[in-house]
Short mmCIF file of C-alpha atoms and ligand atoms in Angstrom, two decimals:
data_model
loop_
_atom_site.label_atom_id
_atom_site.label_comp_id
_atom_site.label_asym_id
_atom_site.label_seq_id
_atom_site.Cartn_x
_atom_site.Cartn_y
_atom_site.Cartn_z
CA UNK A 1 0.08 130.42 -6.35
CA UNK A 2 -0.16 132.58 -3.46
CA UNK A 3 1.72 132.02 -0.45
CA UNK A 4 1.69 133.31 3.31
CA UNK A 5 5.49 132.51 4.92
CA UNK A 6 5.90 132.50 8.54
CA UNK A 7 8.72 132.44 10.90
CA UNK A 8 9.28 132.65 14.15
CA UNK A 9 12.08 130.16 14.74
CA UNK A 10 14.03 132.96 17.25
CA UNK A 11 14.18 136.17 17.73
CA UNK A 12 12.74 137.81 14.62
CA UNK A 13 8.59 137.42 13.79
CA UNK A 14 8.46 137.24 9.90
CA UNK A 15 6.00 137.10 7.84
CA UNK A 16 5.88 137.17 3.78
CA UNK A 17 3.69 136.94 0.62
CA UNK A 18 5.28 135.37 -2.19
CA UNK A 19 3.38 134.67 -5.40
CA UNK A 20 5.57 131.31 -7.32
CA UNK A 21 8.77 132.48 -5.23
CA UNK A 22 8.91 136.05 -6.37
CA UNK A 23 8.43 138.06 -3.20
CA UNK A 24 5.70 140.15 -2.78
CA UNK A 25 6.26 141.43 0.62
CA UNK A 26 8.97 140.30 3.56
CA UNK A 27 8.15 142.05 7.07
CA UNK A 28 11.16 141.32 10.00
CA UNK A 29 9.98 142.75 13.39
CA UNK A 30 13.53 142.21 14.77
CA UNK A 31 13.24 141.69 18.86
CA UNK A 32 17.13 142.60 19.04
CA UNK A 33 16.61 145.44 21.73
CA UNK A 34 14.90 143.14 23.91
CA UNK A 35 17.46 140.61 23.93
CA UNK A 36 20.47 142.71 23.78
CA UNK A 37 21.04 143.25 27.46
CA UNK A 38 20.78 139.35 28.31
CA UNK A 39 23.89 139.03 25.55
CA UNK A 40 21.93 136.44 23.71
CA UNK A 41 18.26 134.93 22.92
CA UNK A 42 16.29 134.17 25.94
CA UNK A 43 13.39 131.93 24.78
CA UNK A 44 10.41 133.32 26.91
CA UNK A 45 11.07 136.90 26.27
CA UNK A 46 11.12 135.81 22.46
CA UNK A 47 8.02 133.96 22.72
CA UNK A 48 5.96 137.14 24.33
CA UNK A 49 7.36 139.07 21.58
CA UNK A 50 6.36 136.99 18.72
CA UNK A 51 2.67 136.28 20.24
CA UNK A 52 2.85 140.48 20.64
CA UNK A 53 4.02 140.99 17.71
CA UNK A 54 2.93 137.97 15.27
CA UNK A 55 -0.63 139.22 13.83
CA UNK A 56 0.57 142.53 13.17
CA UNK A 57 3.39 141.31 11.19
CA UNK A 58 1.52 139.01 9.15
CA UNK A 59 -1.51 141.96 8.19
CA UNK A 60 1.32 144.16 6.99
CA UNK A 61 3.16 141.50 5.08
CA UNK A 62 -0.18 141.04 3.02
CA UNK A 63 -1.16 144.92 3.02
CA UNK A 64 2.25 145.42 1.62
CA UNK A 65 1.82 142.67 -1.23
CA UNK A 66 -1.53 143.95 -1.98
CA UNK A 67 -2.08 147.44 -0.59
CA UNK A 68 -6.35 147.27 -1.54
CA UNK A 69 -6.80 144.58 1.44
CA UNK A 70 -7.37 147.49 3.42
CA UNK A 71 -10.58 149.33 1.86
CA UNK A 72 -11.69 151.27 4.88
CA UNK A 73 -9.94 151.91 7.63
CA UNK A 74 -11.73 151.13 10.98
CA UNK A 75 -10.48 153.54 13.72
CA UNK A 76 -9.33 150.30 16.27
CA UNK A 77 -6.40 149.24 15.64
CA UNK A 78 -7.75 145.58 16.25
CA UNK A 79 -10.11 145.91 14.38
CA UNK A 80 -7.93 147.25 11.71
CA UNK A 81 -5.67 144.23 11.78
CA UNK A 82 -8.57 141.94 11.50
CA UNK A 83 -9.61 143.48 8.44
CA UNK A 84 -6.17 142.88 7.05
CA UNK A 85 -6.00 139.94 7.96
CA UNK A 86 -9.62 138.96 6.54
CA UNK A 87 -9.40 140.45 3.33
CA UNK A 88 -5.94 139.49 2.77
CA UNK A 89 -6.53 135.23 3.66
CA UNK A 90 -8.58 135.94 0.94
CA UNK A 91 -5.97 135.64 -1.85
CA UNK A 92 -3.80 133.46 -0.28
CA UNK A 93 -3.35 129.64 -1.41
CA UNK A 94 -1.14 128.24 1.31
CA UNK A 95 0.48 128.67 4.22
CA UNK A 96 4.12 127.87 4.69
CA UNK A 97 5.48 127.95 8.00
CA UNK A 98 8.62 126.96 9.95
CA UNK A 99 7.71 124.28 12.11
CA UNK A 100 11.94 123.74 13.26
CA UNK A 101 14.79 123.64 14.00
CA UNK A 102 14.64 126.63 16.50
CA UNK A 103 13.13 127.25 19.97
CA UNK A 104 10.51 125.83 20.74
CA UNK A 105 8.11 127.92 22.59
CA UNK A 106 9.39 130.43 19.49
CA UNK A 107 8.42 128.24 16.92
CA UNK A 108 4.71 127.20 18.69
CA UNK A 109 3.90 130.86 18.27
CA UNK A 110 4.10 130.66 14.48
CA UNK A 111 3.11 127.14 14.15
CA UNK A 112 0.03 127.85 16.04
CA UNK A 113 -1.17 130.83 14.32
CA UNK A 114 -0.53 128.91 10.89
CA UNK A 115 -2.84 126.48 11.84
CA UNK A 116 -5.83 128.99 13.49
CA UNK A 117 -5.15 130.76 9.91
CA UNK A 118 -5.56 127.54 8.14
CA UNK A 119 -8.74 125.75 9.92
CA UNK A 120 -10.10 129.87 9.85
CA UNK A 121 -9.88 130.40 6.02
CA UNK A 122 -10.10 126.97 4.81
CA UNK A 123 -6.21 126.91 3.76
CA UNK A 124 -3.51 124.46 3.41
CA UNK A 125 -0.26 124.19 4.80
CA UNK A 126 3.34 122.86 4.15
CA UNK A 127 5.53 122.57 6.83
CA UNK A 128 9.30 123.99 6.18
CA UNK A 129 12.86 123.34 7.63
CA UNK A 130 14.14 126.56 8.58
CA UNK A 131 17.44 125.31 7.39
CA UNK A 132 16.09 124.35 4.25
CA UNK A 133 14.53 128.06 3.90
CA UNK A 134 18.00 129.16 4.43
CA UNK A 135 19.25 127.14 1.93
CA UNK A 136 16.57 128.15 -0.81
CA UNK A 137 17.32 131.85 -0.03
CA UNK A 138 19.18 131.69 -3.01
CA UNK A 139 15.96 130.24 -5.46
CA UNK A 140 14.10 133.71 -4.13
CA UNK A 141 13.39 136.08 -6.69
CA UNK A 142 12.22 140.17 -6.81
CA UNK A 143 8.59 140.76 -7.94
CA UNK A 144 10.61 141.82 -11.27
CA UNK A 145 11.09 137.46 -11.64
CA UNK A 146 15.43 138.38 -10.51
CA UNK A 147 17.94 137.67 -10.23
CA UNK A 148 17.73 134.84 -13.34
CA UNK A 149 19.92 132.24 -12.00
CA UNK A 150 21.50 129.04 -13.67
CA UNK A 151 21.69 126.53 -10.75
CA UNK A 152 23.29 123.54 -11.62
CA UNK A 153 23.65 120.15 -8.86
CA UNK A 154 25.34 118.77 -6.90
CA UNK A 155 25.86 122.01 -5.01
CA UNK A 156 27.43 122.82 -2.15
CA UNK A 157 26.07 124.41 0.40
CA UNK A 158 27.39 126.83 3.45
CA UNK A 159 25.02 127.85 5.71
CA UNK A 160 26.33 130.20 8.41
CA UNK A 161 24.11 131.35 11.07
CA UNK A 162 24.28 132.36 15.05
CA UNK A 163 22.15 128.84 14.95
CA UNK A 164 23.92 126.47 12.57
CA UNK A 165 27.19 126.32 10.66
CA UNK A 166 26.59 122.96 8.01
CA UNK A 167 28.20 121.99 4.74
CA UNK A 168 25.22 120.90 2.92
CA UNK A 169 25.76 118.88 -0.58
CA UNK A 170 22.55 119.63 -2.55
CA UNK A 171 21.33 117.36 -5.73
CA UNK A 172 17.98 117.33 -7.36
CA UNK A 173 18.65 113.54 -8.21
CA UNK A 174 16.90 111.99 -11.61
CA UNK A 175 13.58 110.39 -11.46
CA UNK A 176 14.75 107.39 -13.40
CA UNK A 177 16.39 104.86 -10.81
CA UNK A 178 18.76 103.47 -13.32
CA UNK A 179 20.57 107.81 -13.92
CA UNK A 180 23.06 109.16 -12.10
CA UNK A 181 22.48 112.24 -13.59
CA UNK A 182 21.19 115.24 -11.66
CA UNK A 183 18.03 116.88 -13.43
CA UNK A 184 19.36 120.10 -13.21
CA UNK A 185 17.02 123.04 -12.13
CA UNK A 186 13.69 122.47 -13.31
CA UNK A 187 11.24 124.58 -11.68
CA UNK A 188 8.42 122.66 -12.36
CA UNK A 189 10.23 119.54 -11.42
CA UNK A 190 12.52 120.63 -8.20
CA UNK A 191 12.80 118.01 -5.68
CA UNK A 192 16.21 118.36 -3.82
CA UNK A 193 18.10 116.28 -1.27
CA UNK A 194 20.20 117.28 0.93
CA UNK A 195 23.29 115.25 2.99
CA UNK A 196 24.70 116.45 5.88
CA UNK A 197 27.96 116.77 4.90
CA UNK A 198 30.02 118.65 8.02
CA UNK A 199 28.58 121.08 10.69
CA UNK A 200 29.56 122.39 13.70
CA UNK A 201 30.38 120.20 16.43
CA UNK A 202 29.38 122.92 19.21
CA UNK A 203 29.34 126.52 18.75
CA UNK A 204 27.43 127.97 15.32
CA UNK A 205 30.23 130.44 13.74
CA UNK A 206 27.55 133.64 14.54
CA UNK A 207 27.31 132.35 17.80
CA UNK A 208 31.33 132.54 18.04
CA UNK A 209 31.45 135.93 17.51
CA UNK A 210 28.25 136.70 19.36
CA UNK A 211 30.55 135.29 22.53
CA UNK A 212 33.72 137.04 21.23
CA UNK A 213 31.70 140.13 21.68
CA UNK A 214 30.30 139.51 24.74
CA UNK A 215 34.07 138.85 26.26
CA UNK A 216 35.18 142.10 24.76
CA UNK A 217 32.16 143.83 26.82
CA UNK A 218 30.65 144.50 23.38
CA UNK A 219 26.88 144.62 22.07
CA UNK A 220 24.65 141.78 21.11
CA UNK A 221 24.33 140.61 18.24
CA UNK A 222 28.27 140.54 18.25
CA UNK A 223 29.14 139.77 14.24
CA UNK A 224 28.00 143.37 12.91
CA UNK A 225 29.78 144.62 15.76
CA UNK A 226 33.08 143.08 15.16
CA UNK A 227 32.58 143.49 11.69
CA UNK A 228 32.85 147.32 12.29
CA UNK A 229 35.80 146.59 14.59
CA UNK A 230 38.05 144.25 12.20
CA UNK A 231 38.14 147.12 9.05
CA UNK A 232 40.49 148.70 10.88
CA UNK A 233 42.26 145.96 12.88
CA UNK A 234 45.34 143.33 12.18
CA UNK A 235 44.32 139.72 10.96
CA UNK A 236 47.46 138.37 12.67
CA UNK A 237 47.43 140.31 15.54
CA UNK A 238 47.04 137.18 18.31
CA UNK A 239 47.68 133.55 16.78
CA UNK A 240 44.04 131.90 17.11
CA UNK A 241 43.80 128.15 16.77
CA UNK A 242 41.99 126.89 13.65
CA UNK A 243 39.96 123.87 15.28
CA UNK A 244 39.78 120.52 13.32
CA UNK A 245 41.44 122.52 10.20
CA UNK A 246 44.18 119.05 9.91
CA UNK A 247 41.55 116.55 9.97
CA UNK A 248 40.28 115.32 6.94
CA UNK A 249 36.38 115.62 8.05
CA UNK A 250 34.16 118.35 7.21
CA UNK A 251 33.30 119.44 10.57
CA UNK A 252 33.13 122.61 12.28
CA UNK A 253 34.24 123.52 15.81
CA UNK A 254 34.37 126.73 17.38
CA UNK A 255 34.52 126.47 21.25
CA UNK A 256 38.44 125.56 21.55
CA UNK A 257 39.08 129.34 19.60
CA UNK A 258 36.44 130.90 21.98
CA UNK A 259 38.58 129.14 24.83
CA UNK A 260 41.81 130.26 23.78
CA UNK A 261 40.54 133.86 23.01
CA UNK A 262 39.40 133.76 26.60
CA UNK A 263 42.51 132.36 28.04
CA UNK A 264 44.53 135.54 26.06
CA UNK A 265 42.48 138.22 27.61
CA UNK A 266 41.45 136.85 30.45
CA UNK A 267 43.84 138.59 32.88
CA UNK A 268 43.71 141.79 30.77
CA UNK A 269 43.03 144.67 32.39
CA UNK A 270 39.99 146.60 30.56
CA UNK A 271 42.19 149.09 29.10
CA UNK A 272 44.24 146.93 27.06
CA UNK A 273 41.61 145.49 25.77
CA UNK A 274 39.48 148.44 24.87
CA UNK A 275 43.02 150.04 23.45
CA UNK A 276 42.92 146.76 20.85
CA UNK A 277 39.58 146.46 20.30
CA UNK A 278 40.18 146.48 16.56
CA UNK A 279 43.30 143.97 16.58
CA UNK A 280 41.19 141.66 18.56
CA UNK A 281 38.00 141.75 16.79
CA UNK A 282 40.33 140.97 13.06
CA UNK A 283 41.73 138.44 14.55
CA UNK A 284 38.99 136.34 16.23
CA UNK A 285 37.01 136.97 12.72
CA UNK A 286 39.56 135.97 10.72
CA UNK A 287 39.96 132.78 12.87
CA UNK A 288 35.88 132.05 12.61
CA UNK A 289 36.42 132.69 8.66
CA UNK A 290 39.29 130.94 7.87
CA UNK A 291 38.26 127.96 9.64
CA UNK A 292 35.01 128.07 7.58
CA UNK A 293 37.06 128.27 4.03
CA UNK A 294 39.36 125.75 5.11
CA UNK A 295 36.47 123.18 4.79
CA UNK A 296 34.99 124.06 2.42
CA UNK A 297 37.54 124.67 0.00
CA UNK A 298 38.65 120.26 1.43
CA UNK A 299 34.99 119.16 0.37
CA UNK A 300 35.01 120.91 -2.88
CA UNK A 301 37.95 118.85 -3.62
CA UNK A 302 36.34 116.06 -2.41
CA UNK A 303 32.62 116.41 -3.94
CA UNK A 304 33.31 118.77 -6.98
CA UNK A 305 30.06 120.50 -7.23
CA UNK A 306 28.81 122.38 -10.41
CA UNK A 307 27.74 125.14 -7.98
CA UNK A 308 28.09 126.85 -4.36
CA UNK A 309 25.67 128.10 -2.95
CA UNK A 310 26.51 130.53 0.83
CA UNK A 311 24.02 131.90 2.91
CA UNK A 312 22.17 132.72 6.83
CA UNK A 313 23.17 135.17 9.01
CA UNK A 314 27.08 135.79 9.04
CA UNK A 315 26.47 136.53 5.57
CA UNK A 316 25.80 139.67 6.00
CA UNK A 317 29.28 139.90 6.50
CA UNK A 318 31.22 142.10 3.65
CA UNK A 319 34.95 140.43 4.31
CA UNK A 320 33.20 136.91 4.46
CA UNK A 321 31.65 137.31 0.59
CA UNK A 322 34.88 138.74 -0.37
CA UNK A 323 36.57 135.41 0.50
CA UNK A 324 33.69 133.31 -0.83
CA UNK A 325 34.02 134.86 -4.18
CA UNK A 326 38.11 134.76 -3.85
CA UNK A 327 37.51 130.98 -2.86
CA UNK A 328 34.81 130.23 -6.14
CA UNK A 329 37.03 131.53 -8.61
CA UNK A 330 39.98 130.13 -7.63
CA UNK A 331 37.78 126.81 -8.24
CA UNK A 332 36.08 128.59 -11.23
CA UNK A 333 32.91 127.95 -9.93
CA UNK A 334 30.01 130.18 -9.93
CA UNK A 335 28.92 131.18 -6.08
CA UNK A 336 25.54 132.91 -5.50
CA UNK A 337 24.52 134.36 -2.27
CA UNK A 338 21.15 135.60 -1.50
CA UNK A 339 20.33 138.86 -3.65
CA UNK A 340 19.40 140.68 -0.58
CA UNK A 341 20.96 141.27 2.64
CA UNK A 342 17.63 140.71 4.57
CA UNK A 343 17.60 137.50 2.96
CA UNK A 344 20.50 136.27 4.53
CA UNK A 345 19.50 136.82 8.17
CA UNK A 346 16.16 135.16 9.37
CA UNK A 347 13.02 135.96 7.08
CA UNK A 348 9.90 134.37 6.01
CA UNK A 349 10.40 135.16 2.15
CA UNK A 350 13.13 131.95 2.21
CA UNK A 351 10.07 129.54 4.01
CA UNK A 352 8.08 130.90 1.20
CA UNK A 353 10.55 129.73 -1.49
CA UNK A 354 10.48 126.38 0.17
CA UNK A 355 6.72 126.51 0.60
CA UNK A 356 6.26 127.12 -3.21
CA UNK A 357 8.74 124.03 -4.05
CA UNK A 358 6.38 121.85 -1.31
CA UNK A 359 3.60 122.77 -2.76
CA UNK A 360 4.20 122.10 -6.53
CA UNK A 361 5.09 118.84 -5.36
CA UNK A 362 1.57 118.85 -2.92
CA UNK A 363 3.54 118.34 -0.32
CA UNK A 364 0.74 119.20 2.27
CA UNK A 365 0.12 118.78 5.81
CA UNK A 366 -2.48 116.30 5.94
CA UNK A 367 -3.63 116.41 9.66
CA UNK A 368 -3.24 120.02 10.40
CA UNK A 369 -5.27 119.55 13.84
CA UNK A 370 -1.97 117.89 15.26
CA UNK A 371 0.97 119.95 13.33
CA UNK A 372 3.32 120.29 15.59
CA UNK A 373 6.69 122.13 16.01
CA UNK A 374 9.99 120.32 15.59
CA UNK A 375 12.81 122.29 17.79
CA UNK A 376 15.26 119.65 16.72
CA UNK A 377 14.57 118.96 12.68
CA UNK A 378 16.92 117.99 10.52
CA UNK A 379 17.45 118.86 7.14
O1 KG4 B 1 20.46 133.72 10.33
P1 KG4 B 1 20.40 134.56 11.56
O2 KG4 B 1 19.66 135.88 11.48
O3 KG4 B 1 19.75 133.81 12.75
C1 KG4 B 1 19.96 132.48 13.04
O4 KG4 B 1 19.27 131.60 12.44
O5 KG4 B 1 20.83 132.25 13.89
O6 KG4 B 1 21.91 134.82 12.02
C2 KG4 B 1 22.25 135.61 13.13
C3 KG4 B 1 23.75 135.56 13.31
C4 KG4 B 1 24.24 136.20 14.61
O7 KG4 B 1 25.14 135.32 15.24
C5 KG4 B 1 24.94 137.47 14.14
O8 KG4 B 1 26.01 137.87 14.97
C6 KG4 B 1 25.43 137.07 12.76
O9 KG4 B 1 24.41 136.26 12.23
N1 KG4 B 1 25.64 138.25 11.92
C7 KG4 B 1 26.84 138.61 11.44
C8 KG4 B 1 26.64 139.83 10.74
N2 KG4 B 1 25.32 140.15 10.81
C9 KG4 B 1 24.73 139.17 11.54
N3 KG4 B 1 28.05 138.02 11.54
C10 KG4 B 1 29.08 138.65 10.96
N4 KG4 B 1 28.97 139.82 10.29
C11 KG4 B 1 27.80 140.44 10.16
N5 KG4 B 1 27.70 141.59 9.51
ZN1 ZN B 2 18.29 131.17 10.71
#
């Protein structure tokens, strides 16, 4: 089965061509430079971009997967896309695209061009969480059929983006009503559900240090930044509240350490704060971090999973897999993460994986006339 993935959930306009969920291709046309001086996401700048951007990013995703779509090369670059775009629809089964949770005038862009793609080349579609793409990062394999992995349920799931921040408990329950079991990881019989277990009560942990950065007069997006910053800096520099960290719940909450990292600089003159730029930024991400282990080292106590599964944006993060893996074998539990770091940050390879799972199971859109987006899914 061949697959076209779309995303346009934010600020990136992906596009992918999986066949099964082996990648083929995975184009990000990141709009970070056009956001960057706003210090965040702003929605209608994002949507130009993607409706800019969004055909050219879905002809190279399928050039890439199959190079011959382009046979002759028409001198217009319009017309050159078309062909792409033409030949390439060709070999596709299905569209999968993200149809929420995300901005909405972001998501239309995608959502739209999934169905003109769809009604144009006689196509179906499955419509994908973009949380649950983020989740399924982790099922994605190379077009070499890697990494092999042994997934076993329940698993538990940490999904850390600038969007969301959830602790996700993942089974792939047994057909037969009267089993407890979980069915393990059957590929041809993958059906998983997913309970909200905790998530953020306000701020998404990338959006924490996104903020962070901003208050240090730093760049957008903030968590590579301070990343770069804490190597070099003191974890226990300034004492940082660790929000909700008593309570025996499995919810996140980031906007009383924001607040108290505001309240400690506030007065600062810009010196002092550019002289401990590096003792600041280890010790607001070591906050953000160590809140994030501190729950989910309580529910693996509580749910003892087989598995753990991390991944979404702040996984990028090197000092934030160190402590994952720290945290799995002191629980000797195997951890994956996504085999690729541009599989942990928004993509259309991970709505492919998700697509491909939908689709075994025909999981279709039936009216795909009134698809519409869904800025406020849930998983
Ligand atoms: O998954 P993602 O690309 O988009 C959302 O769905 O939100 O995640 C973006 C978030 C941003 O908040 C960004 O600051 C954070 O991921 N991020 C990082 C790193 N790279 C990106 N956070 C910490 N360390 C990094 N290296
Ligand atoms: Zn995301």
């Amino acid at each position: 089965m061949k697959i076209l993935a779309i995303d346009t959930s934010c600020d990136d306009t992906c596009a992918a061509v999986l066949e099964n969920d082996k990648i083929l291709s995975n184009v990000i046309s990141s709009q970070t430079d056009l956001h960057a001086k706003w210090g965040g996401v702003v929605p209608d700048i994002a949507k130009r971009a993607h409706a800019e951007r969004i055909d050219a990013v879905i002809a190279t995703a399928l050039k890439r997967a199959n190079p011959s779509v382009l046979r002759t090369s028409p001198f217009d670059k319009r017309e050159k896309l078309t062909m792409i775009i033409e030949n390439g629809m060709k070999e596709i089964d299905v569209i999968a695209v993200t149809i929420g949770p995300g901005l909405a005038i972001a998501l239309g862009v995608g959502v739209n061009r999934a169905k003109e793609l769809a009604q144009k080349y006689n196509k179906k579609i499955v419509a994908v969480n973009h949380v649950e793409g983020h989740i399924l990062s982790n099922f994605a394999k190379n077009s070499q059929n890697k990494p092999d992995r042994k997934i076993e349920f329940p698993a538990l799931v940490l999904t850390v983006s600038g969007g969301h921040t959830k602790l996700i408990l993942m089974k792939n329950p047994s057909k037969s009503p009267s089993s407890k079991e979980d069915r393990g990881f059957d590929k041809g019989d993958f059906n998983p559900k997913y309970t909200v277990i905790g998530e953020t009560l306000d701020d998404a942990a990338g959006e924490a240090l996104d903020k962070a950065s901003k208050m240090l007069g730093l760049g957008y997006p903030g968590g590579p930044i301070i990343e770069r910053l804490a190597l070099k800096g003191d974890i226990d520099w300034m004492k940082l509240p660790r929000p909700l960290s008593t309570q025996k719940t499995f919810d996140y909450s980031f906007s009383g350490l924001k607040t108290s990292f505001y309240y400690q600089i506030k007065d600062w003159p810009k010196e002092k704060i550019s002289a401990n730029l590096a003792d600041l930024a280890a010790s607001f991400q070591e906050a953000v971090f160590d809140s994030l282990l501190i729950k989910y080292k309580l529910a693996i106590k509580e749910f003892k999973p087989k598995t753990l599964l991390a991944s979404g944006g702040v996984l990028a993060n090197k000092d934030l897999r160190k402590k994952l893996r720290k945290l799995a074998k002191d629980f000797s539990l195997p951890i994956y993460m996504p085999f690729k770091k541009e599989l942990n940050t928004d993509n259309a390879a991970m709505i492919g994986v998700v697509g491909y799972y939908k689709a075994l199971r025909l999981e279709f859109v039936e009216d795909i006339e009134n698809l519409d987006r869904m800025p406020r899914a849930e998983i």
